[in-house]
PDB file of C-alpha atoms in Angstrom:
ATOM      1  CA  MET A1366       1.678  -7.814  19.126  1.00  0.00           C
ATOM      2  CA  ASN A1367       5.307  -7.146  18.204  1.00  0.00           C
ATOM      3  CA  TYR A1368       5.027  -4.906  15.130  1.00  0.00           C
ATOM      4  CA  ASN A1369       8.776  -4.868  14.504  1.00  0.00           C
ATOM      5  CA  TYR A1370       8.507  -8.626  14.069  1.00  0.00           C
ATOM      6  CA  LEU A1371       5.578  -8.121  11.688  1.00  0.00           C
ATOM      7  CA  LEU A1372       7.543  -5.489   9.776  1.00  0.00           C
ATOM      8  CA  ASN A1373      10.472  -7.884   9.324  1.00  0.00           C
ATOM      9  CA  LYS A1374       8.131 -10.581   8.035  1.00  0.00           C
ATOM     10  CA  VAL A1375       6.380  -8.168   5.665  1.00  0.00           C
ATOM     11  CA  ILE A1376       9.780  -7.155   4.314  1.00  0.00           C
ATOM     12  CA  MET A1377      10.293 -10.862   3.653  1.00  0.00           C
ATOM     13  CA  PHE A1378       6.996 -10.750   1.737  1.00  0.00           C
ATOM     14  CA  LEU A1379       8.266  -7.882  -0.377  1.00  0.00           C
ATOM     15  CA  ILE A1380      11.473  -9.729  -1.165  1.00  0.00           C
ATOM     16  CA  LEU A1381       9.556 -12.882  -2.109  1.00  0.00           C
ATOM     17  CA  PHE A1382       7.177 -10.800  -4.209  1.00  0.00           C
ATOM     18  CA  ALA A1383      10.060  -9.182  -6.051  1.00  0.00           C
ATOM     19  CA  ALA A1384      11.512 -12.633  -6.715  1.00  0.00           C
ATOM     20  CA  GLY A1385       8.251 -13.660  -8.392  1.00  0.00           C
ATOM     21  CA  SER A1386       7.171 -16.355  -5.936  1.00  0.00           C
ATOM     22  CA  PHE A1387       3.697 -17.864  -6.391  1.00  0.00           C
ATOM     23  CA  TRP A1388       1.479 -19.913  -4.055  1.00  0.00           C
ATOM     24  CA  LEU A1389      -2.091 -21.134  -3.939  1.00  0.00           C
ATOM     25  CA  HIS A1390      -4.364 -18.151  -3.307  1.00  0.00           C
ATOM     26  CA  ALA A1391      -6.624 -18.410  -0.239  1.00  0.00           C
ATOM     27  CA  GLY A1392      -7.519 -14.825   0.691  1.00  0.00           C
ATOM     28  CA  THR A1393     -10.210 -12.701  -0.932  1.00  0.00           C
ATOM     29  CA  VAL A1394      -9.322  -9.885  -3.340  1.00  0.00           C
ATOM     30  CA  ILE A1395     -11.904  -7.138  -3.823  1.00  0.00           C
ATOM     31  CA  GLN A1396     -11.714  -4.685  -6.711  1.00  0.00           C
ATOM     32  CA  SER A1397     -13.278  -1.441  -5.554  1.00  0.00           C
ATOM     33  CA  GLU A1398     -13.466   2.282  -6.148  1.00  0.00           C
ATOM     34  CA  LEU A1399     -14.538   5.383  -4.350  1.00  0.00           C
ATOM     35  CA  ASN A1400     -15.891   8.630  -5.676  1.00  0.00           C
ATOM     36  CA  SER A1401     -12.969  10.815  -4.652  1.00  0.00           C
ATOM     37  CA  LYS A1402     -13.607  14.479  -3.898  1.00  0.00           C
ATOM     38  CA  GLN A1403      -9.839  15.064  -3.788  1.00  0.00           C
ATOM     39  CA  LEU A1404      -9.370  13.637  -7.296  1.00  0.00           C
ATOM     40  CA  SER A1405     -12.761  14.708  -8.705  1.00  0.00           C
ATOM     41  CA  ARG A1406     -13.231  11.243 -10.219  1.00  0.00           C
ATOM     42  CA  ALA A1407     -13.805   7.588  -9.451  1.00  0.00           C
ATOM     43  CA  TRP A1408     -10.648   6.146  -7.899  1.00  0.00           C
ATOM     44  CA  LYS A1409      -9.807   2.446  -8.080  1.00  0.00           C
ATOM     45  CA  PHE A1410      -8.184   0.376  -5.366  1.00  0.00           C
ATOM     46  CA  THR A1411      -7.871  -3.295  -4.444  1.00  0.00           C
ATOM     47  CA  VAL A1412      -8.321  -4.837  -0.991  1.00  0.00           C
ATOM     48  CA  TYR A1413      -6.838  -8.195   0.038  1.00  0.00           C
ATOM     49  CA  LEU A1414      -8.611  -9.871   2.972  1.00  0.00           C
ATOM     50  CA  PRO A1415      -6.982 -12.868   4.668  1.00  0.00           C
ATOM     51  CA  ASP A1416      -8.726 -16.235   4.574  1.00  0.00           C
ATOM     52  CA  SER A1417      -9.762 -15.872   8.238  1.00  0.00           C
ATOM     53  CA  TYR A1418     -11.457 -12.484   7.710  1.00  0.00           C
ATOM     54  CA  ASN A1419     -15.074 -13.710   7.691  1.00  0.00           C
ATOM     55  CA  SER A1420     -14.703 -16.298  10.450  1.00  0.00           C
ATOM     56  CA  GLY A1421     -14.826 -14.071  13.505  1.00  0.00           C
ATOM     57  CA  ASN A1422     -14.625 -10.597  14.976  1.00  0.00           C
ATOM     58  CA  GLU A1423     -10.836 -10.295  14.853  1.00  0.00           C
ATOM     59  CA  ARG A1424      -9.429  -6.951  13.715  1.00  0.00           C
ATOM     60  CA  TYR A1425      -6.418  -6.787  11.410  1.00  0.00           C
ATOM     61  CA  PRO A1426      -3.373  -4.602  10.756  1.00  0.00           C
ATOM     62  CA  VAL A1427      -3.327  -2.927   7.345  1.00  0.00           C
ATOM     63  CA  ILE A1428      -0.543  -2.712   4.789  1.00  0.00           C
ATOM     64  CA  TYR A1429      -0.834  -0.019   2.117  1.00  0.00           C
ATOM     65  CA  LEU A1430       1.050  -1.069  -1.029  1.00  0.00           C
ATOM     66  CA  LEU A1431       2.063   1.724  -3.417  1.00  0.00           C
ATOM     67  CA  HIS A1432       2.933   0.780  -6.990  1.00  0.00           C
ATOM     68  CA  GLY A1433       5.570   2.175  -9.320  1.00  0.00           C
ATOM     69  CA  ASN A1434       5.189   4.528 -12.277  1.00  0.00           C
ATOM     70  CA  GLY A1435       3.051   3.122 -15.063  1.00  0.00           C
ATOM     71  CA  ASP A1436       1.503   0.435 -12.841  1.00  0.00           C
ATOM     72  CA  ASN A1437      -1.932   0.345 -11.193  1.00  0.00           C
ATOM     73  CA  GLU A1438      -3.993  -1.053  -8.326  1.00  0.00           C
ATOM     74  CA  ASN A1439      -3.473  -4.604  -9.625  1.00  0.00           C
ATOM     75  CA  SER A1440       0.329  -4.464  -9.775  1.00  0.00           C
ATOM     76  CA  TRP A1441       0.790  -6.185  -6.407  1.00  0.00           C
ATOM     77  CA  SER A1442      -1.611  -9.040  -7.262  1.00  0.00           C
ATOM     78  CA  ASN A1443       1.120 -11.716  -7.361  1.00  0.00           C
ATOM     79  CA  GLY A1444       2.079 -10.698  -3.837  1.00  0.00           C
ATOM     80  CA  TYR A1445      -1.266 -11.818  -2.413  1.00  0.00           C
ATOM     81  CA  HIS A1446      -0.175 -15.419  -2.921  1.00  0.00           C
ATOM     82  CA  VAL A1447       2.897 -14.668  -0.842  1.00  0.00           C
ATOM     83  CA  LEU A1448       0.753 -13.115   1.899  1.00  0.00           C
ATOM     84  CA  ASP A1449      -1.430 -16.235   1.875  1.00  0.00           C
ATOM     85  CA  SER A1450       1.635 -18.429   2.317  1.00  0.00           C
ATOM     86  CA  LEU A1451       3.198 -16.315   5.070  1.00  0.00           C
ATOM     87  CA  ILE A1452      -0.106 -16.238   6.973  1.00  0.00           C
ATOM     88  CA  ALA A1453      -0.821 -19.961   6.469  1.00  0.00           C
ATOM     89  CA  ASN A1454       2.664 -20.847   7.709  1.00  0.00           C
ATOM     90  CA  LYS A1455       2.234 -18.518  10.719  1.00  0.00           C
ATOM     91  CA  ILE A1456       5.236 -16.429   9.688  1.00  0.00           C
ATOM     92  CA  ILE A1457       3.075 -13.293   9.966  1.00  0.00           C
ATOM     93  CA  PRO A1458      -0.362 -12.761  11.491  1.00  0.00           C
ATOM     94  CA  PRO A1459      -3.302 -12.211   9.128  1.00  0.00           C
ATOM     95  CA  VAL A1460      -3.287  -8.735   7.564  1.00  0.00           C
ATOM     96  CA  ILE A1461      -5.391  -6.642   5.211  1.00  0.00           C
ATOM     97  CA  ALA A1462      -3.553  -5.208   2.183  1.00  0.00           C
ATOM     98  CA  VAL A1463      -4.770  -2.156   0.253  1.00  0.00           C
ATOM     99  CA  THR A1464      -3.396  -1.268  -3.168  1.00  0.00           C
ATOM    100  CA  PRO A1465      -4.620   2.069  -4.527  1.00  0.00           C
ATOM    101  CA  SER A1466      -4.068   3.349  -8.039  1.00  0.00           C
ATOM    102  CA  GLY A1467      -1.599   6.227  -8.046  1.00  0.00           C
ATOM    103  CA  LYS A1468      -1.463   6.550 -11.825  1.00  0.00           C
ATOM    104  CA  ARG A1469       1.715   8.505 -12.562  1.00  0.00           C
ATOM    105  CA  GLY A1470       1.287  11.020  -9.739  1.00  0.00           C
ATOM    106  CA  TRP A1471       4.277  10.075  -7.593  1.00  0.00           C
ATOM    107  CA  TRP A1472       1.898   9.813  -4.614  1.00  0.00           C
ATOM    108  CA  VAL A1473       2.044  13.606  -4.030  1.00  0.00           C
ATOM    109  CA  ASN A1474      -0.395  16.486  -4.503  1.00  0.00           C
ATOM    110  CA  SER A1475       0.453  17.929  -7.886  1.00  0.00           C
ATOM    111  CA  THR A1476      -1.361  17.277 -11.147  1.00  0.00           C
ATOM    112  CA  GLU A1477      -3.878  15.431  -8.938  1.00  0.00           C
ATOM    113  CA  ARG A1478      -4.312  15.443  -5.173  1.00  0.00           C
ATOM    114  CA  ILE A1479      -3.338  11.788  -4.754  1.00  0.00           C
ATOM    115  CA  GLU A1480      -1.590  12.291  -1.407  1.00  0.00           C
ATOM    116  CA  SER A1481      -4.663  13.993   0.071  1.00  0.00           C
ATOM    117  CA  ALA A1482      -6.863  11.253  -1.379  1.00  0.00           C
ATOM    118  CA  VAL A1483      -4.806   8.509   0.302  1.00  0.00           C
ATOM    119  CA  ILE A1484      -4.563  10.265   3.666  1.00  0.00           C
ATOM    120  CA  ASN A1485      -7.990  11.930   3.928  1.00  0.00           C
ATOM    121  CA  GLU A1486     -10.234   9.561   1.972  1.00  0.00           C
ATOM    122  CA  LEU A1487      -8.796   6.076   1.496  1.00  0.00           C
ATOM    123  CA  ILE A1488      -7.455   5.401   5.007  1.00  0.00           C
ATOM    124  CA  PRO A1489     -10.682   6.566   6.729  1.00  0.00           C
ATOM    125  CA  LEU A1490     -12.768   4.551   4.228  1.00  0.00           C
ATOM    126  CA  ILE A1491     -10.752   1.370   4.840  1.00  0.00           C
ATOM    127  CA  ASP A1492     -10.927   1.827   8.617  1.00  0.00           C
ATOM    128  CA  SER A1493     -14.712   2.393   8.528  1.00  0.00           C
ATOM    129  CA  THR A1494     -15.492  -0.399   6.036  1.00  0.00           C
ATOM    130  CA  TYR A1495     -13.212  -3.255   7.104  1.00  0.00           C
ATOM    131  CA  LYS A1496     -12.283  -4.852  10.431  1.00  0.00           C
ATOM    132  CA  THR A1497      -9.004  -2.971  10.837  1.00  0.00           C
ATOM    133  CA  LEU A1498      -6.930  -2.123  13.853  1.00  0.00           C
ATOM    134  CA  ALA A1499      -7.373   1.563  13.124  1.00  0.00           C
ATOM    135  CA  ASP A1500      -4.284   2.972  14.770  1.00  0.00           C
ATOM    136  CA  ARG A1501      -0.745   3.972  13.897  1.00  0.00           C
ATOM    137  CA  ASN A1502       0.816   0.819  15.363  1.00  0.00           C
ATOM    138  CA  SER A1503      -1.251  -1.370  13.035  1.00  0.00           C
ATOM    139  CA  ARG A1504      -0.801   0.593   9.809  1.00  0.00           C
ATOM    140  CA  MET A1505       2.192   0.245   7.473  1.00  0.00           C
ATOM    141  CA  VAL A1506       3.052   1.600   4.018  1.00  0.00           C
ATOM    142  CA  PHE A1507       5.250  -0.100   1.408  1.00  0.00           C
ATOM    143  CA  GLY A1508       6.181   0.751  -2.148  1.00  0.00           C
ATOM    144  CA  TYR A1509       8.511   0.155  -5.039  1.00  0.00           C
ATOM    145  CA  SER A1510      10.096   2.667  -7.428  1.00  0.00           C
ATOM    146  CA  MET A1511       7.708   5.646  -7.559  1.00  0.00           C
ATOM    147  CA  GLY A1512       5.736   3.916  -4.790  1.00  0.00           C
ATOM    148  CA  GLY A1513       8.965   3.637  -2.786  1.00  0.00           C
ATOM    149  CA  PHE A1514       9.238   7.405  -2.951  1.00  0.00           C
ATOM    150  CA  GLY A1515       5.608   7.682  -1.818  1.00  0.00           C
ATOM    151  CA  ALA A1516       6.023   5.146   0.988  1.00  0.00           C
ATOM    152  CA  LEU A1517       9.094   6.904   2.354  1.00  0.00           C
ATOM    153  CA  ARG A1518       7.350  10.285   2.133  1.00  0.00           C
ATOM    154  CA  TYR A1519       4.215   9.033   3.895  1.00  0.00           C
ATOM    155  CA  GLY A1520       6.240   7.214   6.546  1.00  0.00           C
ATOM    156  CA  LEU A1521       8.135  10.401   7.368  1.00  0.00           C
ATOM    157  CA  VAL A1522       5.439  13.066   6.887  1.00  0.00           C
ATOM    158  CA  TYR A1523       2.598  11.029   8.397  1.00  0.00           C
ATOM    159  CA  SER A1524       4.423   9.250  11.194  1.00  0.00           C
ATOM    160  CA  ASP A1525       1.275   9.753  13.269  1.00  0.00           C
ATOM    161  CA  LEU A1526      -0.570   7.430  10.833  1.00  0.00           C
ATOM    162  CA  PHE A1527       2.073   4.818   9.916  1.00  0.00           C
ATOM    163  CA  SER A1528       4.275   2.816  12.266  1.00  0.00           C
ATOM    164  CA  ALA A1529       6.498   1.491   9.498  1.00  0.00           C
ATOM    165  CA  CYS A1530       7.445   1.941   5.886  1.00  0.00           C
ATOM    166  CA  ALA A1531       9.490  -0.176   3.526  1.00  0.00           C
ATOM    167  CA  VAL A1532      10.793   0.681   0.099  1.00  0.00           C
ATOM    168  CA  LEU A1533      12.004  -1.466  -2.800  1.00  0.00           C
ATOM    169  CA  SER A1534      14.198   0.217  -5.410  1.00  0.00           C
ATOM    170  CA  PRO A1535      12.827   3.619  -4.419  1.00  0.00           C
ATOM    171  CA  ALA A1536      12.945   6.398  -6.979  1.00  0.00           C
ATOM    172  CA  LEU A1537      14.939   8.827  -4.836  1.00  0.00           C
ATOM    173  CA  TYR A1538      17.386  11.333  -6.236  1.00  0.00           C
ATOM    174  CA  ASN A1539      20.304  13.261  -4.809  1.00  0.00           C
ATOM    175  CA  GLU A1540      19.756  16.558  -6.608  1.00  0.00           C
ATOM    176  CA  ALA A1541      17.533  16.700  -9.705  1.00  0.00           C
ATOM    177  CA  PRO A1542      16.150  13.550 -11.345  1.00  0.00           C
ATOM    178  CA  PRO A1543      17.774  12.570 -14.654  1.00  0.00           C
ATOM    179  CA  GLN A1544      16.291  14.139 -17.799  1.00  0.00           C
ATOM    180  CA  GLY A1545      14.393  10.985 -18.823  1.00  0.00           C
ATOM    181  CA  SER A1546      12.931  10.324 -15.370  1.00  0.00           C
ATOM    182  CA  SER A1547       9.167  10.270 -15.041  1.00  0.00           C
ATOM    183  CA  ALA A1548       9.675  12.473 -11.977  1.00  0.00           C
ATOM    184  CA  ARG A1549      10.206  15.219 -14.569  1.00  0.00           C
ATOM    185  CA  THR A1550       7.984  14.107 -17.438  1.00  0.00           C
ATOM    186  CA  THR A1551       4.741  13.492 -15.469  1.00  0.00           C
ATOM    187  CA  GLY A1552       4.569  17.032 -14.115  1.00  0.00           C
ATOM    188  CA  SER A1553       4.227  15.746 -10.570  1.00  0.00           C
ATOM    189  CA  PHE A1554       6.928  18.098  -9.333  1.00  0.00           C
ATOM    190  CA  GLY A1555       6.161  21.003 -11.660  1.00  0.00           C
ATOM    191  CA  THR A1556       6.863  21.622 -15.304  1.00  0.00           C
TER     192      THR A1556
END
C-alpha cells in the first residue's frame, strides 16, 4: 500500500473536516475508556471502525486524532462522516480512527502523564483489541491547535511508531507563548 497516497487523502479529510462537511454515517463509533496507570484514572477515548470492519479478517491502518485545548474525545465526531465518504468513494482505503481525550494537557507529560498514556497504554491497547496493521507504516497521528503541537511532537519524537503526522493550525510558538495562551495557563509546561 502506498502510505504517502493515504497520507495525502487523509490530509484531504482534515481539510474537509475543518470546512464542516457532513455525510451519511456508515462506520461504527465506539465510546470507550481504559483504566490508565499513567493517569491514575479512567481515561476516555473514541474508536471509529469502518463499515467493512466486521465483514472479514482484513487489518486496517490507524489514525490517531488529537484534539485542541478545551475539546475532548468527541471533538472529531463530525470527521467520521468525512471518513465514511472518502472510504465509500474509494479515495482512501478503510481505516480505524482513535480519538483520545487529552484534556488540557498539551499531549505531554506534565500535570498528567498524557504522552506516556498515549504511547505506552493506548497504542498497545488499540493494537491488541482491534484488527490493526500494528506497525509504523500503518500508524499516523493528526491534530489541530494543541493537538497539532502534540501530533508534531509525536511524529518527531516517536518516528519509530508513526509514519506520518499532519497538523492543522498547530499551537507552535517561536519563543515563549503569549501571556494569554493556554500553553502557559494550564501548567503543562511548568508554572
